[in-house]
Amino acid sequence: MAVVEVRISLPYKGKDPTEIAEKIKEKFPDEVVDVTNFRDQVSVIVKKGRIVDICRYLHDDPLLLFDHLQDLCGVDYHAKKDPRFEVVYNLYSIRHHHKIRIRAQVPENDPNIRTVTAIWVGANWHERECFDMFGIVFKGHPDLRRILLPEDWEGHPLRKDYPLKGPEPEKDWHGFIEVLNRSKELKEYEWEE
Amino acid sequence: MLIDTSTVGLIQVEEGTKILPPNVIITTFDKIINWGRLSSIWPTTFGLACCAIEMMAAGAAHYDFDRFGIIFRGSPRQSDCLIVAGTVTKKMAPVVRRVYDQIPEPRYVVAMGSCACTGGIFRTYNTVQGCDTFLPVDVYVPGCPPRPETLIEGMMKLQEKIRKEQARWSPWR
Amino acid sequence: MPGTYLPSEYLPVLIFILIAAAFGLGALLLGMIFRPKKPYHEKLMPYESGITPKGEPRYRFSIRFYVIAMLFVVFDVEAIFIYPWAVVFDKIGLYAFIEMVIFIVILFVGYIYAWRKEAFQWD
């Protein structure tokens, strides 16, 4: 009867996220505004000035190695807090299996932030969506234009002061008004019973 | 008259159709043409959202559409029906209208699903509240999404509508 | 007498041709009479998945098609000339043989020329 040696190993968990937050804080002490921890989800709230340096450090440092940008989105805290917008980066390390969330504050009177497409190429379309929905301009983006809505739409719908039902029918997107008018003109070509 | 109908055994099958047994059928043009059209409705596949999955299920093996003569065509030039399956957004509305315009007559429109009928649960900035704002719809099939049996009943209602047509598509009306 | 020959056995073929033509043309003609005629701009536009068509519908053909077709015609005519010669080959003697060899050699020179000028290359 053969004896088989079985080695059970626990999955490698990587660094504790609070430690990662501490590392960021000691490397960029002026930029970090706050570190929050909600049920083991750690977010580091930073100012938007040196966001590219912070992200470059997180991407390149061999013990951190955040090579997967899982998500990039925007938040609008209309009238709830100032600054109004935040750009949220959800980062994950495929090598070390740890996660962190970086929130960059973007004020309303200067809604632009530098792009991170040089670090993670996948941020391209996410930043376009953020621009489309919130109006946050990403400086240095290779192709910043609307991605979900028609290119000449006016307004940024996911802001909290945009009407849910959309613009008034007279001030609607011109392409849709043209479709309605043209279908009225073509009613004479329809075949009724 | 070539046939003296009083002595020959003509059987009236239904209103307007007579059969001379065993295999001569005498009927009107309307009935023949409508029968031809309703037995071979060829829709353009225009699946926009989740209702497209149910439309595909209705066309697949279990709830077969082919047994009704309904064959999905890829191009509007070769079809005579448009099944709008899914949410119509304002960005997509000109495309839907253009595809409808390019279907040759006789053409019919089936609005499948709540979003195509009335906009569904989406009363938002980019959702058209019903494709009948810019298309003439013949049959509305509600549901979110409608089961394949519901869609088949919708097509049968369209067949009923075609059966009752009287020279609707004629150039001399 | 030659000149008054009427192929009367082929009359059914003529009737058949006329009925077949009547079927096809008649269907088109009836369609033209009975179909609805209400064209408008969007209905007549070329279909490009519902968007405004971009670009030209006709593109330029490659010149290679013309070159291949011309070479085919030349060598096909050469083959047609060789066929009757081959049929009466044993009756015409050595003189005709040498003439045909000269003919083929002239065309062979043209063949080598086309080969060296890359007329047989597709790309």
Tab-separated table of C-alpha atoms in Angstrom, chain C:
chain	number	residue	atom	x	y	z
C	1	MET	CA	-33.361	22.127	-102.096
C	2	PRO	CA	-31.097	24.055	-99.713
C	3	GLY	CA	-32.661	27.264	-98.454
C	4	THR	CA	-36.206	25.957	-97.996
C	5	TYR	CA	-35.436	23.676	-95.068
C	6	LEU	CA	-37.909	24.239	-92.219
C	7	PRO	CA	-37.109	22.413	-88.984
C	8	SER	CA	-40.722	21.484	-88.285
C	9	GLU	CA	-39.774	18.827	-85.753
C	10	TYR	CA	-38.502	21.631	-83.532
C	11	LEU	CA	-41.882	23.324	-83.251
C	12	PRO	CA	-42.566	21.904	-79.730
C	13	VAL	CA	-39.253	23.393	-78.616
C	14	LEU	CA	-40.373	26.816	-79.819
C	15	ILE	CA	-43.685	26.505	-78.009
C	16	PHE	CA	-41.840	25.399	-74.877
C	17	ILE	CA	-39.504	28.386	-75.056
C	18	LEU	CA	-42.434	30.761	-75.496
C	19	ILE	CA	-44.336	29.311	-72.535
C	20	ALA	CA	-41.265	29.443	-70.293
C	21	ALA	CA	-40.637	33.056	-71.271
C	22	ALA	CA	-44.292	33.860	-70.672
C	23	PHE	CA	-44.087	32.368	-67.184
C	24	GLY	CA	-41.085	34.418	-66.186
C	25	LEU	CA	-41.975	37.676	-67.879
C	26	GLY	CA	-45.625	37.326	-67.006
C	27	ALA	CA	-44.861	37.041	-63.317
C	28	LEU	CA	-42.725	40.169	-63.478
C	29	LEU	CA	-45.341	42.032	-65.468
C	30	LEU	CA	-48.177	41.098	-63.144
C	31	GLY	CA	-46.044	42.124	-60.230
C	32	MET	CA	-45.405	45.490	-61.843
C	33	ILE	CA	-49.108	46.041	-62.314
C	34	PHE	CA	-50.322	44.890	-58.907
C	35	ARG	CA	-47.548	45.956	-56.570
C	36	PRO	CA	-47.848	49.027	-54.358
C	37	LYS	CA	-45.816	51.954	-55.632
C	38	LYS	CA	-44.991	54.486	-52.951
C	39	PRO	CA	-41.282	55.078	-52.941
C	40	TYR	CA	-39.616	57.627	-50.731
C	41	HIS	CA	-36.046	58.549	-49.978
C	42	GLU	CA	-35.329	56.319	-47.005
C	43	LYS	CA	-36.922	53.317	-48.642
C	44	LEU	CA	-34.665	53.574	-51.660
C	45	MET	CA	-31.443	54.083	-49.755
C	46	PRO	CA	-28.913	51.234	-49.786
C	47	TYR	CA	-29.180	49.054	-46.701
C	48	GLU	CA	-26.269	49.396	-44.297
C	49	SER	CA	-27.724	48.149	-40.999
C	50	GLY	CA	-29.875	51.214	-40.641
C	51	ILE	CA	-27.180	53.880	-40.593
C	52	THR	CA	-26.443	56.420	-43.298
C	53	PRO	CA	-24.252	54.638	-45.837
C	54	LYS	CA	-20.592	55.578	-45.678
C	55	GLY	CA	-18.256	55.269	-48.618
C	56	GLU	CA	-18.775	54.320	-52.213
C	57	PRO	CA	-20.704	51.140	-53.069
C	58	ARG	CA	-18.576	50.369	-56.111
C	59	TYR	CA	-14.917	49.606	-55.706
C	60	ARG	CA	-12.209	49.292	-58.309
C	61	PHE	CA	-11.515	45.876	-59.752
C	62	SER	CA	-7.981	44.593	-59.828
C	63	ILE	CA	-6.307	44.906	-63.236
C	64	ARG	CA	-5.153	41.288	-62.973
C	65	PHE	CA	-8.570	40.062	-64.131
C	66	TYR	CA	-8.118	41.805	-67.479
C	67	VAL	CA	-4.623	40.447	-67.985
C	68	ILE	CA	-5.644	36.872	-67.191
C	69	ALA	CA	-8.647	37.072	-69.498
C	70	MET	CA	-6.576	38.388	-72.380
C	71	LEU	CA	-3.930	35.700	-72.017
C	72	PHE	CA	-6.651	33.067	-71.898
C	73	VAL	CA	-8.176	34.313	-75.145
C	74	VAL	CA	-4.843	34.286	-76.946
C	75	PHE	CA	-3.857	30.769	-75.915
C	76	ASP	CA	-7.360	29.437	-76.382
C	77	VAL	CA	-7.373	30.663	-79.984
C	78	GLU	CA	-3.998	29.018	-80.445
C	79	ALA	CA	-5.429	25.740	-79.202
C	80	ILE	CA	-8.359	26.084	-81.586
C	81	PHE	CA	-5.934	26.419	-84.477
C	82	ILE	CA	-4.014	23.341	-83.378
C	83	TYR	CA	-7.101	21.096	-83.251
C	84	PRO	CA	-7.897	20.863	-87.011
C	85	TRP	CA	-4.210	20.549	-87.757
C	86	ALA	CA	-4.044	17.569	-85.406
C	87	VAL	CA	-7.036	15.962	-87.098
C	88	VAL	CA	-5.482	16.030	-90.608
C	89	PHE	CA	-1.911	15.676	-89.411
C	90	ASP	CA	-1.172	12.415	-91.132
C	91	LYS	CA	-2.318	13.698	-94.529
C	92	ILE	CA	-0.505	16.990	-94.847
C	93	GLY	CA	3.121	15.966	-94.607
C	94	LEU	CA	6.299	17.392	-93.164
C	95	TYR	CA	5.864	20.914	-94.549
C	96	ALA	CA	2.675	21.518	-92.525
C	97	PHE	CA	4.364	20.081	-89.431
C	98	ILE	CA	7.236	22.565	-89.662
C	99	GLU	CA	4.785	25.410	-90.248
C	100	MET	CA	2.855	24.491	-87.115
C	101	VAL	CA	6.079	24.224	-85.089
C	102	ILE	CA	7.010	27.749	-86.209
C	103	PHE	CA	3.511	28.954	-85.207
C	104	ILE	CA	3.817	27.396	-81.760
C	105	VAL	CA	7.350	28.757	-81.301
C	106	ILE	CA	6.153	32.311	-82.048
C	107	LEU	CA	3.431	32.014	-79.437
C	108	PHE	CA	5.843	30.335	-77.053
C	109	VAL	CA	8.080	33.401	-77.207
C	110	GLY	CA	5.072	35.470	-76.214
C	111	TYR	CA	4.427	33.054	-73.352
C	112	ILE	CA	7.988	33.415	-72.048
C	113	TYR	CA	7.638	37.198	-72.288
C	114	ALA	CA	4.430	37.159	-70.247
C	115	TRP	CA	6.059	34.871	-67.680
C	116	ARG	CA	9.103	37.109	-67.263
C	117	LYS	CA	6.884	40.191	-66.975
C	118	GLU	CA	5.036	38.527	-64.056
C	119	ALA	CA	1.678	38.457	-65.827
C	120	PHE	CA	0.932	35.107	-64.187
C	121	GLN	CA	1.506	36.387	-60.671
C	122	TRP	CA	-1.651	37.260	-58.817
C	123	ASP	CA	-0.193	39.496	-56.170
